[in-house]
Coordinates of C-alpha atoms and ligand atoms in Angstrom, one line a residue:
X1 CA -28.0 16.2 27.7
X2 CA -27.3 18.7 24.6
X3 CA -29.3 19.1 21.8
X4 CA -28.4 17.4 18.3
X5 CA -27.4 21.0 17.0
X6 CA -24.7 21.5 19.7
X7 CA -23.1 18.6 18.6
X8 CA -23.0 19.0 15.0
X9 CA -21.7 22.6 15.2
X10 CA -19.2 21.5 17.5
X11 CA -17.9 18.6 15.5
X12 CA -17.7 20.7 12.3
X13 CA -16.1 23.7 14.2
X14 CA -13.2 21.7 15.7
X15 CA -12.5 19.3 13.0
X16 CA -14.3 16.0 14.2
X17 CA -16.8 15.3 11.9
X18 CA -17.9 17.1 8.3
X19 CA -20.9 16.5 6.1
X20 CA -19.7 14.1 3.3
X21 CA -18.7 15.7 -0.2
X22 CA -19.6 19.5 1.5
X23 CA -17.7 21.2 -1.2
X24 CA -20.0 19.8 -3.8
X25 CA -23.3 20.7 -2.1
X26 CA -23.3 17.2 0.1
X27 CA -24.3 13.8 0.0
X28 CA -27.0 12.5 2.1
X29 CA -26.2 10.0 4.7
X30 CA -22.4 10.3 4.4
X31 CA -20.0 11.8 6.6
X32 CA -16.2 12.7 6.5
X33 CA -14.1 12.6 9.5
X34 CA -11.3 15.3 10.0
X35 CA -8.2 14.9 11.9
X36 CA -9.8 14.9 15.4
X37 CA -12.6 12.6 14.3
X38 CA -10.3 10.2 13.2
X39 CA -8.7 9.9 16.3
X40 CA -11.8 9.5 18.2
X41 CA -12.9 6.7 16.0
X42 CA -9.9 4.8 15.9
X43 CA -9.5 4.9 19.7
X44 CA -13.4 3.4 20.2
X45 CA -12.4 0.8 17.1
X46 CA -9.2 -0.1 19.0
X47 CA -10.8 -0.3 22.4
X48 CA -13.6 -2.8 21.1
X49 CA -11.1 -4.6 19.4
X50 CA -8.8 -4.9 22.6
X51 CA -11.9 -6.1 24.6
X52 CA -13.6 -8.8 22.4
X53 CA -10.6 -10.1 20.5
X54 CA -7.2 -9.3 21.9
X55 CA -7.8 -10.0 25.5
X56 CA -9.6 -13.3 25.0
X57 CA -8.9 -16.4 23.7
X58 CA -11.8 -17.5 22.0
X59 CA -12.8 -14.7 19.3
X60 CA -10.5 -14.0 16.3
X61 CA -10.7 -11.2 13.7
X62 CA -11.2 -11.4 10.0
X63 CA -11.4 -8.8 7.5
X64 CA -13.3 -9.8 4.3
X65 CA -13.7 -7.9 1.2
X66 CA -16.5 -5.4 1.0
X67 CA -17.6 -6.8 -2.6
X68 CA -18.8 -10.3 -2.2
X69 CA -20.3 -13.3 -4.6
X70 CA -23.8 -12.1 -5.2
X71 CA -24.9 -15.6 -4.4
X72 CA -24.1 -14.3 -0.8
X73 CA -26.9 -12.1 -0.4
X74 CA -29.3 -14.9 -1.9
X75 CA -28.2 -17.4 0.4
X76 CA -28.6 -14.9 3.5
X77 CA -32.0 -13.7 2.5
X78 CA -30.9 -10.3 1.8
X79 CA -31.9 -10.0 -2.0
X80 CA -35.8 -11.0 -0.9
X81 CA -36.2 -9.7 2.3
X82 CA -33.4 -7.0 3.2
X83 CA -36.1 -3.9 2.9
X84 CA -37.9 -1.0 4.8
X85 CA -41.7 -0.2 4.2
X86 CA -41.5 2.9 1.8
X87 CA -44.4 5.0 1.3
X88 CA -45.0 8.2 -1.3
X89 CA -46.9 11.4 -0.2
X90 CA -49.1 11.4 -3.5
X91 CA -49.2 15.4 -2.5
X92 CA -45.7 16.4 -2.7
X93 CA -43.9 13.2 -3.7
X94 CA -41.8 12.8 -0.6
X95 CA -40.8 9.4 0.3
X96 CA -40.8 7.9 3.8
X97 CA -39.9 4.9 5.7
X98 CA -43.5 3.8 6.7
X99 CA -42.6 2.5 10.3
X100 CA -40.9 5.6 11.4
X101 CA -44.0 8.4 10.9
X102 CA -45.2 7.3 14.6
X103 CA -43.3 6.3 17.1
X104 CA -45.6 3.4 17.9
X105 CA -45.6 1.4 14.3
X106 CA -43.7 -1.9 14.0
X107 CA -42.2 -2.9 10.8
X108 CA -45.3 -4.3 9.5
X109 CA -47.1 -0.9 9.0
X110 CA -49.7 -0.7 6.0
X111 CA -51.5 2.1 4.4
X112 CA -54.6 1.4 6.9
X113 CA -52.4 2.7 9.7
X114 CA -51.4 5.7 7.9
X115 CA -55.2 7.0 7.7
X116 CA -54.6 9.8 9.8
X117 CA -51.0 10.4 9.8
X118 CA -49.9 13.7 7.9
X119 CA -47.0 13.8 5.8
X120 CA -44.0 15.4 7.8
X121 CA -43.2 17.7 4.7
X122 CA -46.6 19.2 3.1
X123 CA -48.8 18.0 6.1
X124 CA -51.1 16.4 3.7
X125 CA -53.0 13.1 4.1
X126 CA -52.4 11.3 0.8
X127 CA -50.1 8.2 0.8
X128 CA -49.5 5.6 -1.4
X129 CA -49.6 1.8 -0.6
X130 CA -46.8 0.6 1.5
X131 CA -44.2 -1.2 -0.2
X132 CA -40.8 -3.1 0.6
X133 CA -37.8 -1.2 -0.5
X134 CA -34.6 -3.1 -0.8
X135 CA -31.6 -1.4 0.9
X136 CA -29.0 -2.9 -1.1
X137 CA -26.5 -0.9 -3.1
X138 CA -26.2 -2.4 -6.5
X139 CA -23.1 -1.9 -8.6
X140 CA -21.4 -3.7 -11.6
X141 CA -18.4 -5.8 -11.4
X142 CA -16.2 -5.8 -14.5
X143 CA -16.4 -3.9 -17.6
X144 CA -19.8 -5.1 -18.9
X145 CA -22.8 -3.6 -17.0
X146 CA -25.6 -6.4 -17.5
X147 CA -27.5 -8.5 -15.0
X148 CA -24.8 -11.2 -15.0
X149 CA -22.3 -8.6 -13.4
X150 CA -24.6 -7.4 -10.6
X151 CA -22.9 -7.1 -7.2
X152 CA -23.9 -5.2 -4.2
X153 CA -21.9 -3.2 -1.7
X154 CA -22.2 -5.3 1.7
X155 CA -24.9 -4.2 4.0
X156 CA -23.5 -6.0 6.9
X157 CA -20.3 -7.2 8.0
X158 CA -21.5 -10.4 9.3
X159 CA -21.7 -12.4 5.9
X160 CA -18.1 -11.7 5.5
X161 CA -17.6 -13.6 8.6
X162 CA -20.1 -16.5 8.0
X163 CA -18.4 -17.0 4.6
X164 CA -14.8 -17.4 6.1
X165 CA -16.5 -19.8 8.9
X166 CA -15.1 -22.8 7.1
X167 CA -11.7 -21.3 6.3
X168 CA -11.2 -20.5 9.9
X169 CA -12.2 -23.9 11.1
X170 CA -10.1 -25.8 8.9
X171 CA -7.1 -23.7 9.4
X172 CA -7.2 -23.0 13.3
X173 CA -9.1 -25.8 14.4
X174 CA -11.0 -23.8 17.1
X175 CA -12.9 -25.2 20.0
X176 CA -16.4 -24.7 20.7
X177 CA -17.6 -22.1 21.7
X178 CA -15.7 -19.5 19.4
X179 CA -16.1 -16.1 18.0
X180 CA -15.2 -14.4 14.8
X181 CA -14.9 -10.8 14.8
X182 CA -15.0 -8.3 12.1
X183 CA -15.0 -4.2 11.9
X184 CA -15.2 -2.5 8.7
X185 CA -17.5 -0.4 6.3
X186 CA -21.4 -1.3 5.6
X187 CA -23.5 0.4 3.1
X188 CA -27.4 0.9 3.2
X189 CA -29.7 3.0 1.0
X190 CA -31.8 4.3 3.6
X191 CA -35.0 5.9 2.8
X192 CA -34.5 9.0 5.0
X193 CA -30.8 9.2 6.4
X194 CA -31.2 11.6 9.3
X195 CA -30.0 12.7 12.7
X196 CA -26.4 13.4 12.1
X197 CA -24.3 10.0 12.1
X198 CA -27.3 8.2 13.5
X199 CA -28.5 6.7 10.5
X200 CA -26.2 6.9 7.5
X201 CA -26.1 5.1 4.1
X202 CA -22.2 4.4 4.5
X203 CA -21.5 3.3 8.1
X204 CA -19.2 1.1 10.2
X205 CA -20.3 -1.9 11.8
X206 CA -18.1 -4.3 14.4
X207 CA -19.8 -7.5 14.8
X208 CA -19.1 -10.8 16.4
X209 CA -20.3 -14.2 15.4
X210 CA -20.4 -16.4 18.2
X211 CA -20.4 -20.3 17.4
X212 CA -21.8 -22.3 20.2
X213 CA -23.3 -25.7 20.7
X214 CA -27.1 -25.4 19.6
X215 CA -28.3 -26.5 23.3
X216 CA -25.8 -23.8 25.1
X217 CA -27.3 -20.9 22.9
X218 CA -29.1 -19.2 25.9
X219 CA -26.2 -19.6 28.4
X220 CA -23.8 -17.9 25.5
X221 CA -26.4 -15.1 24.9
X222 CA -26.4 -14.2 28.5
X223 CA -22.7 -14.2 28.4
X224 CA -22.4 -11.9 25.6
X225 CA -25.0 -9.7 26.8
X226 CA -23.2 -9.1 30.0
X227 CA -19.8 -8.4 28.0
X228 CA -21.5 -5.9 25.9
X229 CA -22.8 -4.2 28.8
X230 CA -19.5 -4.0 30.5
X231 CA -17.9 -2.7 27.4
X232 CA -20.5 -0.1 27.1
X233 CA -19.9 0.9 30.6
X234 CA -16.8 0.3 31.6
X235 CA -14.6 0.5 28.9
X236 CA -16.6 3.3 26.9
X237 CA -18.0 5.0 29.7
X238 CA -21.5 5.4 28.9
X239 CA -23.6 5.9 32.1
X240 CA -25.5 2.8 33.1
X241 CA -28.8 4.9 33.5
X242 CA -28.9 5.9 29.7
X243 CA -28.5 2.4 28.3
X244 CA -31.8 0.3 27.8
X245 CA -32.6 -3.1 26.7
X246 CA -35.5 -3.8 24.7
X247 CA -36.7 -7.8 23.8
X248 CA -37.5 -7.4 20.2
X249 CA -41.1 -8.8 19.6
X250 CA -41.0 -11.9 16.8
X251 CA -42.7 -9.8 14.3
X252 CA -39.9 -6.7 14.3
X253 CA -37.0 -9.2 14.1
X254 CA -34.8 -9.8 11.4
X255 CA -36.1 -12.8 9.2
X256 CA -33.1 -14.9 10.7
X257 CA -33.4 -14.3 14.3
X258 CA -35.2 -16.3 17.2
X259 CA -34.3 -13.8 19.9
X260 CA -32.9 -10.3 19.5
X261 CA -32.2 -7.6 22.2
X262 CA -31.8 -4.2 21.3
X263 CA -29.4 -2.1 23.4
X264 CA -31.0 1.6 23.4
X265 CA -29.5 4.5 24.3
X266 CA -30.7 7.9 25.3
X267 CA -29.5 10.0 22.5
X268 CA -30.0 13.7 22.0
X269 CA -32.5 12.7 19.6
X270 CA -34.6 10.4 21.9
X271 CA -33.9 6.7 22.8
X272 CA -33.1 4.8 20.0
X273 CA -30.8 1.5 19.0
X274 CA -27.2 1.6 19.8
X275 CA -26.5 -1.7 19.3
X276 CA -28.3 -5.4 18.9
X277 CA -27.4 -9.2 20.3
X278 CA -29.3 -11.4 17.9
X279 CA -29.6 -15.6 18.1
X280 CA -29.2 -16.5 14.4
X281 CA -29.7 -20.2 15.1
X282 CA -27.7 -22.1 12.0
X283 CA -29.7 -19.9 9.8
X284 CA -26.7 -18.7 8.0
X285 CA -24.5 -21.6 8.1
X286 CA -27.3 -23.9 7.0
X287 CA -28.3 -21.4 3.9
X288 CA -24.4 -21.2 2.9
X289 CA -24.1 -24.9 3.3
X290 CA -27.1 -25.1 1.0
X291 CA -25.8 -22.7 -1.7
X292 CA -22.0 -23.5 -1.7
X293 CA -22.6 -27.5 -1.6
X294 CA -20.0 -27.6 1.0
X295 CA -20.5 -29.4 4.5
X296 CA -20.1 -26.9 7.3
X297 CA -20.7 -29.5 10.0
X298 CA -18.5 -28.7 13.0
X299 CA -16.9 -32.0 14.4
X300 CA -16.4 -32.5 18.1
X301 CA -12.6 -33.4 18.5
X302 CA -13.6 -35.6 21.4
X303 CA -16.6 -37.4 20.7
X304 CA -16.7 -37.2 17.3
X305 CA -19.8 -36.0 16.9
X306 CA -20.9 -33.8 14.0
X307 CA -23.3 -31.0 14.1
X308 CA -24.0 -27.1 12.8
X309 CA -22.9 -24.6 15.3
X310 CA -25.5 -22.2 16.3
X311 CA -24.9 -18.3 16.4
X312 CA -25.1 -15.3 18.7
X313 CA -24.3 -12.2 17.3
X314 CA -23.5 -8.9 19.2
X315 CA -23.7 -6.1 16.5
X316 CA -22.0 -2.5 17.1
X317 CA -22.3 0.6 14.8
X318 CA -19.3 2.7 15.1
X319 CA -21.2 6.0 14.2
X320 CA -23.8 5.5 17.0
X321 CA -21.3 4.7 19.7
X322 CA -19.4 7.8 18.5
X323 CA -22.6 9.9 18.9
X324 CA -23.5 8.3 22.4
X325 CA -19.8 9.1 23.4
X326 CA -20.1 12.7 22.1
X327 CA -23.3 13.6 23.5
X328 CA -22.4 12.2 27.0
X329 CA -19.1 14.0 27.1
X330 CA -20.5 17.5 25.7
X331 CA -21.4 20.2 28.5
X332 CA -21.7 23.7 28.5
X333 CA -20.6 25.7 31.2
X334 CA -20.9 29.3 32.2
X335 CA -17.6 30.4 30.4
X336 CA -16.7 27.5 28.3
X337 CA -17.9 24.5 26.6
X338 CA -16.0 21.2 27.4
X339 CA -16.0 17.6 26.0
X340 CA -15.6 15.3 29.0
X341 CA -14.1 12.4 26.6
X342 CA -12.8 9.5 28.9
X343 CA -9.0 10.0 29.1
X344 CA -8.5 6.6 26.9
X345 CA -10.7 7.9 24.2
X346 CA -9.7 11.5 23.9
X347 CA -8.0 12.8 20.5
X348 CA -5.3 14.1 22.4
X349 CA -4.1 13.3 26.3
X350 CA -1.6 16.2 26.3
X351 CA -1.4 19.8 25.1
X352 CA 1.9 21.3 25.5
X353 CA 2.6 24.8 24.8
X354 CA 4.8 27.8 25.8
X355 CA 3.0 30.5 27.8
X356 CA 4.1 33.3 25.3
X357 CA 5.0 32.2 21.6
X358 CA 7.5 34.9 20.9
X359 CA 10.1 33.9 23.7
X360 CA 12.5 31.4 22.2
X361 CA 13.4 30.3 25.4
X362 CA 10.0 29.2 26.4
X363 CA 9.5 27.8 23.2
X364 CA 12.7 25.7 22.9
X365 CA 12.1 24.4 26.7
X366 CA 8.5 23.6 25.7
X367 CA 9.5 21.6 22.6
X368 CA 11.7 19.7 24.8
X369 CA 8.6 18.6 26.9
X370 CA 6.6 18.0 24.1
X371 CA 9.3 15.7 22.7
X372 CA 9.7 14.0 25.9
X373 CA 6.1 13.1 26.3
X374 CA 5.9 12.1 22.9
X375 CA 8.4 9.4 23.7
X376 CA 5.7 8.1 26.0
X377 CA 2.5 8.9 24.6
X378 CA 1.8 9.1 21.1
X379 CA -1.5 11.4 21.3
X380 CA 0.3 14.6 22.5
X381 CA -0.7 18.0 20.5
X382 CA 1.3 21.3 20.5
X383 CA -0.6 24.7 20.6
X384 CA 1.2 27.9 20.5
X385 CA -1.6 29.8 18.9
X386 CA -3.6 32.9 20.3
X387 CA -3.2 33.4 24.2
X388 CA -3.3 30.9 26.8
X389 CA -7.0 31.5 27.6
X390 CA -7.9 30.5 23.9
X391 CA -5.7 27.6 24.3
X392 CA -7.4 26.4 27.0
X393 CA -10.8 27.2 25.4
X394 CA -9.7 25.2 22.4
X395 CA -8.5 22.1 24.3
X396 CA -11.8 21.9 26.3
X397 CA -13.7 21.7 23.4
X398 CA -11.9 19.0 21.6
X399 CA -11.6 17.0 25.2
X400 CA -7.7 17.2 25.7
X401 CA -7.5 16.3 29.6
X402 CA -4.4 18.1 30.5
X403 CA -2.7 21.4 29.0
X404 CA 1.2 21.6 30.2
X405 CA 2.3 25.1 30.0
X406 CA 6.0 26.3 30.3
X407 CA 6.7 29.6 31.5
X408 CA 9.5 31.4 33.1
X409 CA 9.6 29.8 36.3
X410 CA 10.0 26.5 34.1
X411 CA 13.4 27.8 33.5
X412 CA 14.4 28.4 36.8
X413 CA 13.3 25.0 38.5
X414 CA 11.9 22.6 35.7
X415 CA 8.4 22.8 37.0
X416 CA 5.2 23.3 34.4
X417 CA 1.4 24.0 34.9
X418 CA -0.7 21.1 34.6
X419 CA -4.2 22.5 33.9
X420 CA -7.1 20.0 34.0
X421 CA -9.8 20.2 31.6
X422 CA -12.6 18.9 34.1
X423 CA -12.4 21.3 37.0
X424 CA -9.9 23.7 35.1
X425 CA -7.6 23.6 38.3
X426 CA -3.9 24.2 37.8
X427 CA -1.0 22.4 39.6
X428 CA 2.8 23.2 39.4
X429 CA 4.4 19.9 38.7
X430 CA 8.2 18.5 38.2
X431 CA 8.8 18.0 34.5
X432 CA 10.0 14.7 35.8
X433 CA 6.9 13.9 37.3
X434 CA 4.7 14.5 34.4
Ligands
ATP501 P1 -32.4 0.2 12.8 O1 -33.4 -0.5 13.4 O2 -32.0 1.6 13.5 O3 -32.6 0.4 11.1 P2 -31.1 -2.2 12.5 O4 -31.7 -3.1 13.4 O5 -31.6 -2.3 11.2 O6 -31.0 -0.7 12.8 P3 -28.6 -3.8 12.6 O7 -28.9 -4.5 11.3 O8 -29.0 -4.6 13.7 O9 -29.4 -2.5 12.5 O10 -27.2 -3.4 12.4 C1 -26.3 -3.2 13.6 C2 -26.0 -2.1 14.2 O11 -25.2 -1.3 13.1 C3 -27.0 -1.2 14.7 O12 -27.5 -1.5 16.3 C4 -26.5 0.3 14.4 O13 -25.6 0.6 15.3 C5 -25.6 -0.1 13.3 N1 -26.4 0.4 12.1 C6 -27.4 -0.3 11.2 N2 -27.7 0.7 10.2 C7 -27.1 1.7 10.4 C8 -27.1 3.1 9.7 N3 -27.8 3.1 8.5 N4 -26.3 4.1 10.2 C9 -25.6 4.3 11.1 N5 -25.7 2.7 11.8 C10 -26.0 2.1 11.6

């Protein structure tokens, strides 16, 4: 496994991911995606959408607004309880998330637990009381900035799904169990954003709220748990041995959850949460019904029975998936760095280039091949910079599985060299067989 520094450096050098607002000195916890990062991210999101939504009859998509009526966050409990334990060092005034100061701490850490923990910055032990710090970003909607105009940037995509549950039931009449899925930005004022894209203040989530009959929750939880593993291992290609499940104890679970399984991954920074699956009971629908005054009961089409469905929620973070994918793919070899991305996720599938840039007949032929491949695949790139060795090096670093090179022999017999990223082998192939 590579170091985080190597990943950060490759991502910046090759145009995957840059620090947010870099030109003005940065903005902690934000990251900007360059051309290759966007391509990779879109493919990961598309793979998720295809697997969980497009290829199933029981999960449907929604795309809710980021700004929501502030009652949303009262009903969901976020205004009261969406907080992390904050502690301040009285010596250097550094602020830290108390439960992250030692790996064995839980969310309920107190000042007593910190008695022998030195400040990571100044190494002194002089902690303030631990207090809850609400992580929602506040903003004002409309031209007047007073308490009546306060709104929040959503801290999770889930509530945009729950608040549309009734709209979907009333228009689509789906049978239970069914799921609603959403991908989109979420904002959390993390006390200490860190570890590259692992902990951001602006991140992207992919969440499913799966509505089930209350008595079936355990069975449905298992099905979704298996689906998540299948997606991570067989669609995204993460090694099974690097994925570990953790049953989250009651005191560490979110306020709404009766069971949570964290799916952890062996990241370069250590083993930590990649995604989670939570049984949210009827907590959300019940609270939305109470706060909106609307009846959210589901009516069984055959028996006529009415009840509030319970919910299982698989929740993925796009950035953590990207970090897992990149860290598994990254390899340093004797004379090259190579990104062994799965072919389906690589920003480019083929790179086409003429052996020599200054031979118009090679360039023209290469352009023809490039066009031909383009007609079949969208993600074909062109590279005629530097010499062929440098081009291979660059394409290896950005994870392009195949380089197609047009040389003088191509002009004679319409064959090209196909050079493979993974073992650097080269084969001669007819253009028509590409
Ligand atoms: P953590 O314990 O690491 O703070 P969490 O348990 O609060 O995460 P959830 O609220 O369950 O996270 O969010 C679901 C998923 O969203 C996480 O598994 C993670 O992949 C992603 N996620 C949450 N917060 C962040 C963040 N600040 N930066 C990047 N991804 C995040």
